[in-house]
Coordinates of C-alpha atoms and ligand atoms in Angstrom, one line a residue:
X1165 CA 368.9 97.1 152.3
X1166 CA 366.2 94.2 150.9
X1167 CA 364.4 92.9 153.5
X1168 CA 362.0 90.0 153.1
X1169 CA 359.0 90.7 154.8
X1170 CA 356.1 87.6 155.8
X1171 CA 352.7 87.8 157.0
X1172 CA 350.4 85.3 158.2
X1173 CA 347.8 86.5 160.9
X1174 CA 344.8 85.5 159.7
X1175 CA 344.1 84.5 156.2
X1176 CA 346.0 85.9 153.5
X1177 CA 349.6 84.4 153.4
X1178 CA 351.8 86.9 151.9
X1179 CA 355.5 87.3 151.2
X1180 CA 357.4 90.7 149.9
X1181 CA 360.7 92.0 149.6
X1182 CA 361.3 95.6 149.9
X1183 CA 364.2 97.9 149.7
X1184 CA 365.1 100.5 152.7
X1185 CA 361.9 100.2 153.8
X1186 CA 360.2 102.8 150.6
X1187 CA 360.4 100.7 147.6
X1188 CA 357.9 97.3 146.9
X1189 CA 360.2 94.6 144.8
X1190 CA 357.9 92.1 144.6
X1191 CA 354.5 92.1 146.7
X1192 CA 352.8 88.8 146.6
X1193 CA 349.5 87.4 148.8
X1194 CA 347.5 84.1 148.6
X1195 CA 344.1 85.6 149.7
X1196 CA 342.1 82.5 151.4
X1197 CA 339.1 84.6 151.7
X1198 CA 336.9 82.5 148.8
X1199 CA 337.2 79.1 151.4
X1200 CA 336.3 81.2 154.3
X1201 CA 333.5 82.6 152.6
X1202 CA 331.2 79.7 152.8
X1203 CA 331.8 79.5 156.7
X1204 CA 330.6 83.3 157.4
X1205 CA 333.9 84.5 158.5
X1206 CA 337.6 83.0 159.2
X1207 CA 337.9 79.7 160.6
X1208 CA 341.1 79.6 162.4
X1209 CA 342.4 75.6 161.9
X1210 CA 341.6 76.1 158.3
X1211 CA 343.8 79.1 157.8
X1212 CA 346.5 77.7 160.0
X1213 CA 346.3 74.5 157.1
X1214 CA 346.1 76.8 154.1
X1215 CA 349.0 78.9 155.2
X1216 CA 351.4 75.4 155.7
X1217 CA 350.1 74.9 152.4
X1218 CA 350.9 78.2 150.7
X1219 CA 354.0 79.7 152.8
X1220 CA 356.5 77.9 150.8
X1221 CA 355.0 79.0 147.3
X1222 CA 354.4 81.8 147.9
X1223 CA 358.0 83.1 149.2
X1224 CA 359.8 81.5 146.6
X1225 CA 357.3 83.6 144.4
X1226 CA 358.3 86.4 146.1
X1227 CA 362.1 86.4 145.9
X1228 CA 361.4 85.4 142.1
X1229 CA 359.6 88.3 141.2
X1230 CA 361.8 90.3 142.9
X1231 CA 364.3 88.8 140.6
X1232 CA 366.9 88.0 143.9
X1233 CA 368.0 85.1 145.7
X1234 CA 367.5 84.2 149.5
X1235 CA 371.4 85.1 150.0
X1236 CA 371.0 88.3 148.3
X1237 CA 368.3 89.3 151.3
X1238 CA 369.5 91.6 154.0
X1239 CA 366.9 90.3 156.9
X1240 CA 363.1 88.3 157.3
X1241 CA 361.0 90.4 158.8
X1242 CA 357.9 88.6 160.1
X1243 CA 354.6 88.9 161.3
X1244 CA 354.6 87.8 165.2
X1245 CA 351.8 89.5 167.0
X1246 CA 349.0 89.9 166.8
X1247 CA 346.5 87.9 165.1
X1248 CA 345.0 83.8 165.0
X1249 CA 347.7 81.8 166.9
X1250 CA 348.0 79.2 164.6
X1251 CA 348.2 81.1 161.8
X1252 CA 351.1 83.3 163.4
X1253 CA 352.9 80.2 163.9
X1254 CA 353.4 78.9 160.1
X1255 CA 355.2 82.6 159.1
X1256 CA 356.9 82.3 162.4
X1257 CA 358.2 79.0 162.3
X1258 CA 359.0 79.3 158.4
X1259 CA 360.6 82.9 159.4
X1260 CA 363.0 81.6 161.6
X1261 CA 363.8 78.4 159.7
X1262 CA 364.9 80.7 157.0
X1263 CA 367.0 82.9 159.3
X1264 CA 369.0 79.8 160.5
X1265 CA 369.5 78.2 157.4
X1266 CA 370.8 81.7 155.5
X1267 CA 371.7 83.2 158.2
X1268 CA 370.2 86.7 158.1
X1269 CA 368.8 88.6 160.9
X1270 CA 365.0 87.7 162.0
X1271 CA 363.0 90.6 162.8
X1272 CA 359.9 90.6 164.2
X1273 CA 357.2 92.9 163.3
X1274 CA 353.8 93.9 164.9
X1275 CA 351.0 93.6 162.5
X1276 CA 349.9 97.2 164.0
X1277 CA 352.8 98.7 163.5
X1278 CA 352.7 97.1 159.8
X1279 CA 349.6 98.6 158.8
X1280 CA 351.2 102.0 159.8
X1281 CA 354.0 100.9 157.2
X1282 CA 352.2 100.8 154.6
X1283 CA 352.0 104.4 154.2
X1284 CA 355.9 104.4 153.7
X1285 CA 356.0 102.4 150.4
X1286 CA 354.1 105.1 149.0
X1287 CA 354.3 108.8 151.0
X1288 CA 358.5 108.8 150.2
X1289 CA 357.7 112.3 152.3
X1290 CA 356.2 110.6 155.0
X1291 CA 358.6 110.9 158.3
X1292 CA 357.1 110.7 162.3
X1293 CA 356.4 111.9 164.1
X1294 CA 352.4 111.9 162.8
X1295 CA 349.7 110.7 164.1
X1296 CA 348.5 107.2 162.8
X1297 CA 344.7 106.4 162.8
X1298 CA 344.8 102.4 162.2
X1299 CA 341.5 100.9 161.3
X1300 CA 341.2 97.3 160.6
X1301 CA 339.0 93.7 161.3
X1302 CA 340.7 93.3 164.9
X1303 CA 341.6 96.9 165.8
X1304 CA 340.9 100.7 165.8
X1305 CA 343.6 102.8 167.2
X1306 CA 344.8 106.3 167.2
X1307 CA 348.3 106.2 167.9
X1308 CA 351.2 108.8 167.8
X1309 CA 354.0 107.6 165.5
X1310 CA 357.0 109.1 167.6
X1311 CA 359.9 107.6 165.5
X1312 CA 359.3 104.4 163.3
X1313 CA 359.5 101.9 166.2
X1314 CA 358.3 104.1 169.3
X1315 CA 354.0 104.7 169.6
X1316 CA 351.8 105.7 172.2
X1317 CA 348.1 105.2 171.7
X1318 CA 345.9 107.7 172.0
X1319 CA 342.7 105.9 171.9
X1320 CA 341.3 102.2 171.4
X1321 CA 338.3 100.4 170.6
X1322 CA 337.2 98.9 174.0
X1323 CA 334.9 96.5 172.6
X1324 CA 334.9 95.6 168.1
X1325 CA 336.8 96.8 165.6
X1326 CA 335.4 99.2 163.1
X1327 CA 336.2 96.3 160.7
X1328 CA 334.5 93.6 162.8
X1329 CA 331.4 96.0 163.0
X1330 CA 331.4 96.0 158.5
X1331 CA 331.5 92.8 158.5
X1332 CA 328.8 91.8 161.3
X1333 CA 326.5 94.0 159.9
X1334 CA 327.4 93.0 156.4
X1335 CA 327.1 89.5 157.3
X1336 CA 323.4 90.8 159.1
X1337 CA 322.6 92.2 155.4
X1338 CA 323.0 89.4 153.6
X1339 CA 326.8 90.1 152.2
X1340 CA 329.2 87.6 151.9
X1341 CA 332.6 87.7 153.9
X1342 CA 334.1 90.0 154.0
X1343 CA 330.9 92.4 154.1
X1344 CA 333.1 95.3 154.3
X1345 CA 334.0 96.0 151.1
X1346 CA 329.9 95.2 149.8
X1347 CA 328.7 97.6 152.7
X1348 CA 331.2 100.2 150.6
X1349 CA 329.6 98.9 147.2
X1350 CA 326.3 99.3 148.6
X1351 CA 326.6 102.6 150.2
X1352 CA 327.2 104.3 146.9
X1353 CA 323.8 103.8 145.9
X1354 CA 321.6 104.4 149.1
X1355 CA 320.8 107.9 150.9
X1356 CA 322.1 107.7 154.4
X1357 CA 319.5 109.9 155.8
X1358 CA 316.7 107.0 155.7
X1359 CA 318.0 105.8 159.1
X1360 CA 319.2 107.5 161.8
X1361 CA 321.8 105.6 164.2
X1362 CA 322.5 105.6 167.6
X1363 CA 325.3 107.6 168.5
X1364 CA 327.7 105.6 171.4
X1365 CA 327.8 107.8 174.3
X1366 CA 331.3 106.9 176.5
X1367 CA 332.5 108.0 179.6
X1368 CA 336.1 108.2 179.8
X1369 CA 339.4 108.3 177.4
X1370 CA 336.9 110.4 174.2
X1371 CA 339.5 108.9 171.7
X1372 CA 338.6 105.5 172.5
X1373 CA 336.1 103.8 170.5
X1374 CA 333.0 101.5 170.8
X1375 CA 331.3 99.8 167.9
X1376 CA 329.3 97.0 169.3
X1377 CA 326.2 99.5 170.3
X1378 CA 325.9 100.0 166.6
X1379 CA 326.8 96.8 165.5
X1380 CA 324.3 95.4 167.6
X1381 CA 321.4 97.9 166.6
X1382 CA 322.0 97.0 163.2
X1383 CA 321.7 93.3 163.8
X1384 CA 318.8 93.7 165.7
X1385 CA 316.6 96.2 163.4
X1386 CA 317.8 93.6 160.8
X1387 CA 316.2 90.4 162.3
X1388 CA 313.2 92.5 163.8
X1389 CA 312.0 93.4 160.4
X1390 CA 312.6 89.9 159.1
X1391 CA 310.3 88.8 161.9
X1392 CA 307.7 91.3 160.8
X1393 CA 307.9 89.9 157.7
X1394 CA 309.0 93.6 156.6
X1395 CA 311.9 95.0 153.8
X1396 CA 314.7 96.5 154.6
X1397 CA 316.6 99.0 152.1
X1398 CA 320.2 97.2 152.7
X1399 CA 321.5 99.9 150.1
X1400 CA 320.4 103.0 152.4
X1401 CA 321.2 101.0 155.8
X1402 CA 324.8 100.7 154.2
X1403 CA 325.2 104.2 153.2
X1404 CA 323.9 105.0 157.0
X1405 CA 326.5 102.2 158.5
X1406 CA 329.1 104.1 156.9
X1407 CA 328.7 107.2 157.0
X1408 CA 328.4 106.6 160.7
X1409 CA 331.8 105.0 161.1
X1410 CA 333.4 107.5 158.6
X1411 CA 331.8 109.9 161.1
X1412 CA 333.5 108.2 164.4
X1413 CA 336.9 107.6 163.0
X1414 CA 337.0 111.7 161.7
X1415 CA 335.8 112.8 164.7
X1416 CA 338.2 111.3 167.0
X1417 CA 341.2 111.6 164.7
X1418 CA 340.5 115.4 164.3
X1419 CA 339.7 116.2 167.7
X1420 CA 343.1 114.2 169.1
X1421 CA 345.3 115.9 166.4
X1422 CA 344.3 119.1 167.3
X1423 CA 344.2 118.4 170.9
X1424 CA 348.1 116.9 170.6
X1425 CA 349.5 119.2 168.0
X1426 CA 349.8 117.4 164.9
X1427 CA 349.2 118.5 161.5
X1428 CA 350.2 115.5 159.5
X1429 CA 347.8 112.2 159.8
X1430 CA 348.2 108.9 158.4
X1431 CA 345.2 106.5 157.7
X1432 CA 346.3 102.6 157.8
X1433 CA 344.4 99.3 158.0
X1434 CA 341.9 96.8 155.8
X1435 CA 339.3 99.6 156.7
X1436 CA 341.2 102.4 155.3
X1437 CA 340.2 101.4 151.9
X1438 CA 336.5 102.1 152.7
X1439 CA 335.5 105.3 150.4
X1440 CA 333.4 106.8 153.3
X1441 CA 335.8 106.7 155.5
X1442 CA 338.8 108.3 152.7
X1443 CA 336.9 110.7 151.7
X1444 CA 335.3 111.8 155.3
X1445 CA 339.0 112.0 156.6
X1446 CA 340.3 113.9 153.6
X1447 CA 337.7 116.6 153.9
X1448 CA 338.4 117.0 157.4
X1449 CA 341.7 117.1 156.9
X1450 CA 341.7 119.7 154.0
X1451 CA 339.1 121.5 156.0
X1452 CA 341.7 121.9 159.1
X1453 CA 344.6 122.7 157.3
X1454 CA 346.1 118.8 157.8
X1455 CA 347.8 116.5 155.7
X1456 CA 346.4 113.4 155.3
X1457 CA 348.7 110.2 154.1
X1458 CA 347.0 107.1 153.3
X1459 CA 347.6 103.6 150.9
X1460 CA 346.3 103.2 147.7
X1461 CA 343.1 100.2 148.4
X1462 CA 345.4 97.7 147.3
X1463 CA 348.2 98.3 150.2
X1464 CA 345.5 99.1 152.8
X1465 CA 344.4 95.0 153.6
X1466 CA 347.0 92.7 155.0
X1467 CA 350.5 92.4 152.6
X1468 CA 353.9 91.6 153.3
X1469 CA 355.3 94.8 151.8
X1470 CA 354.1 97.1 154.8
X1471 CA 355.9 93.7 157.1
X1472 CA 358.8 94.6 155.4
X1473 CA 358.8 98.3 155.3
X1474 CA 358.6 98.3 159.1
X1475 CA 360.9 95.2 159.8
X1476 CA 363.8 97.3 158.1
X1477 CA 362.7 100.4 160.3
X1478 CA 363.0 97.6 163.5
X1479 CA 366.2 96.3 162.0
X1480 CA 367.9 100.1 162.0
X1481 CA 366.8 100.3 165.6
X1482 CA 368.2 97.4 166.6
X1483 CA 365.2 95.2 167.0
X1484 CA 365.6 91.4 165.9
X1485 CA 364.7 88.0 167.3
X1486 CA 366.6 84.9 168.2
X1487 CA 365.5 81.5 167.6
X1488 CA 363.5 81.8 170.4
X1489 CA 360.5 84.4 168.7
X1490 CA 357.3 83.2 169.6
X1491 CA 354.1 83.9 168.3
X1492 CA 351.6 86.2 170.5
X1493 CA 347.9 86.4 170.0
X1494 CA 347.5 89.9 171.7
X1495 CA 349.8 92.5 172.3
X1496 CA 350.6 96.4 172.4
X1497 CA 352.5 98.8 170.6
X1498 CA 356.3 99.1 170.7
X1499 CA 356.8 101.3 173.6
X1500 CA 354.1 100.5 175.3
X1501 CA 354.5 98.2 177.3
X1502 CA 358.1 96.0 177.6
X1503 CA 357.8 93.5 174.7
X1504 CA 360.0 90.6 174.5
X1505 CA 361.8 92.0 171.7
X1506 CA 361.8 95.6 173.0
Ligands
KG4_2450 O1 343.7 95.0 158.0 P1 342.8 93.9 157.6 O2 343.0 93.4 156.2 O3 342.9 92.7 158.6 C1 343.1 92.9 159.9 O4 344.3 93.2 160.3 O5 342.1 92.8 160.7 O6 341.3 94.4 157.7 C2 340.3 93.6 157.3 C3 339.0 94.4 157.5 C4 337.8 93.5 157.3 O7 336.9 93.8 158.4 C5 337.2 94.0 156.0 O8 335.8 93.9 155.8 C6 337.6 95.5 156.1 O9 338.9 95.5 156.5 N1 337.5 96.2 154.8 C7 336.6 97.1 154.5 C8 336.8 97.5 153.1 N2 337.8 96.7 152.6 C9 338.2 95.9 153.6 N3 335.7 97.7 155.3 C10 334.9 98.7 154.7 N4 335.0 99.1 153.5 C11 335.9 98.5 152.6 N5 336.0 98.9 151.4
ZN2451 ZN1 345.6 93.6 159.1

């Protein structure tokens, strides 16, 4: 079954087409993160414009490289929830003119859930249940995959992302956006021990998260010095700023699989390319006798292909949209709460 996946949450538009959910066909994204750049961070209107711009080009690109026409597609799976509203709406409202005009089942697709997907088109092993540690710009959530359309979070960031947190402090260093991937750059070259971090205390769920305390404390050592007229080694406040969230995000996945019983982990989301973090789960996870799935860098930011390879796991369950799908700026898991496709 092909299913043509498309994703446009925040600013890369992508379109993919991928077979039983385990095999990329084509994979292709219009990254609008050069524009952005000049602004600091994603500007919402302008991604909204940029995506009308691209969606169109960028499918037909798609289906092209995947050497198949639109009738030869089994459903569209798309990107509803959640993400920038207007953004959301362009691969929506393409999605669903596409469905009408071929005909093919519409299936909607939680960009969440996505992320989690990507570890399909590569792990052919990978099967739930496991336990999924997603880490990306808008979320960080340790969530048990029970089958491919049914999670239950464990824990939650209650305040930034781990993603939000690399790039605020990146953006406090002096990096362009995204800072994540230059914190990462950086870090290999400084000696986290020159700072040490304040560790968030929380009362509560302990498999929640908090990043804000050291996203803040970072900002603020940052402009304090440049007040004082001081210097700042960005290379070994990197290193520090990483190893810290590598540290978090290990912790918390280790101490919830062990507390729940799993022994196979997945690691999914934009931050899952981060080397501190890879490599600080991976050691954990050889160290407790885990196994530890995640993308290669290049499907661990925002792609269609992982759209896909969960829209045809929604589409064996029975989960597709009429042509009344809507876009949603914020929402849980699938079995989490009742969702208006579940
Ligand atoms: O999953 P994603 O592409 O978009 C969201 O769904 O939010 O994640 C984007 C995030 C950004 O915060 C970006 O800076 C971060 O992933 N990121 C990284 C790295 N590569 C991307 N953070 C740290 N190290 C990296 N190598
Ligand atoms: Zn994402």
């Amino acid at each position: 079954m092909r299913i043509l996946g498309i994703e446009s949450s925040c600013d890369e538009t992508a379109a993919a087409v991928v077979e039983d959910g385990r095999h990329i066909l084509s994979n292709v994204i219009a990254s609008q993160a050069s524009e952005h750049m000049q602004y600091g961070g994603v500007v919402p209107e302008l991604a909204s414009r940029r995506h009308c711009e691209n969606i169109l080009p960028v499918v037909r690109q798609a289906l092209d490289d995947a050497g198949l026409t639109l009738n030869e597609i089994d459903g569209i799976a798309v990107t509803y929830a959640p993400g920038l509203i207007g953004a959301l709406l362009v691969g929506v409202s393409f999605a669903k003119g596409l469905a009408m005009m071929s005909g093919k089942p519409l299936i909607p697709v939680h960009h969440t859930e996505g992320h989690a997907a990507a570890n399909y088109l590569v792990h052919p092993d990978l099967e739930p249940p496991y336990l999924g540690i997603i880490v990306s710009g808008g979320h960080t959530r340790i969530a048990e995959v029970l089958d491919y359309t049914t999670f239950r979070t464990v824990g939650k960031t209650r305040d930034d992302a781990a993603g939000e947190c690399f790039d605020k402090c990146a953006r406090a260093m002096g990096f362009p956006y995204p800072g994540g991937v230059h914190v990462d750059q950086a870090a290999r070259r400084g000696d986290a021990s020159a700072f040490r971090l304040p560790k968030t205390k929380m009362e509560g769920n302990p498999y929640d998260f908090s990043f804000s305390g050291l996203k803040t404390y970072i900002v603020n050592l940052l402009h304090t010095a440049d007040q004082r007229g001081e210097s700042v080694n960005k290379e070994d406040l990197a290193a520090a700023l990483q190893q810290e969230i590598a540290r978090v995000v290990t912790e918390k996945t280790v101490a919830a699989a062990k507390a729940l019983g799993y022994r196979q982990i997945a690691l999914s989301g934009g931050v899952s390319a981060n080397s501190g973090v890879r490599n600080a789960l991976l050691a954990a996870c050889e160290k407790n006798g885990f196994t530890l799935c995640m993308p290669p860098v290049a499907l661990c930011g925002d792609n269609a292909a992982m759209i896909a390879a969960q829209g045809y796991y929604n589409y064996l369950a029975g989960i597709t949209a009429d042509e009344t799908l809507n876009a949603v700026a914020s929402k849980e898991l699938r079995g989490e709460t009742a969702g208006i496709c579940s």
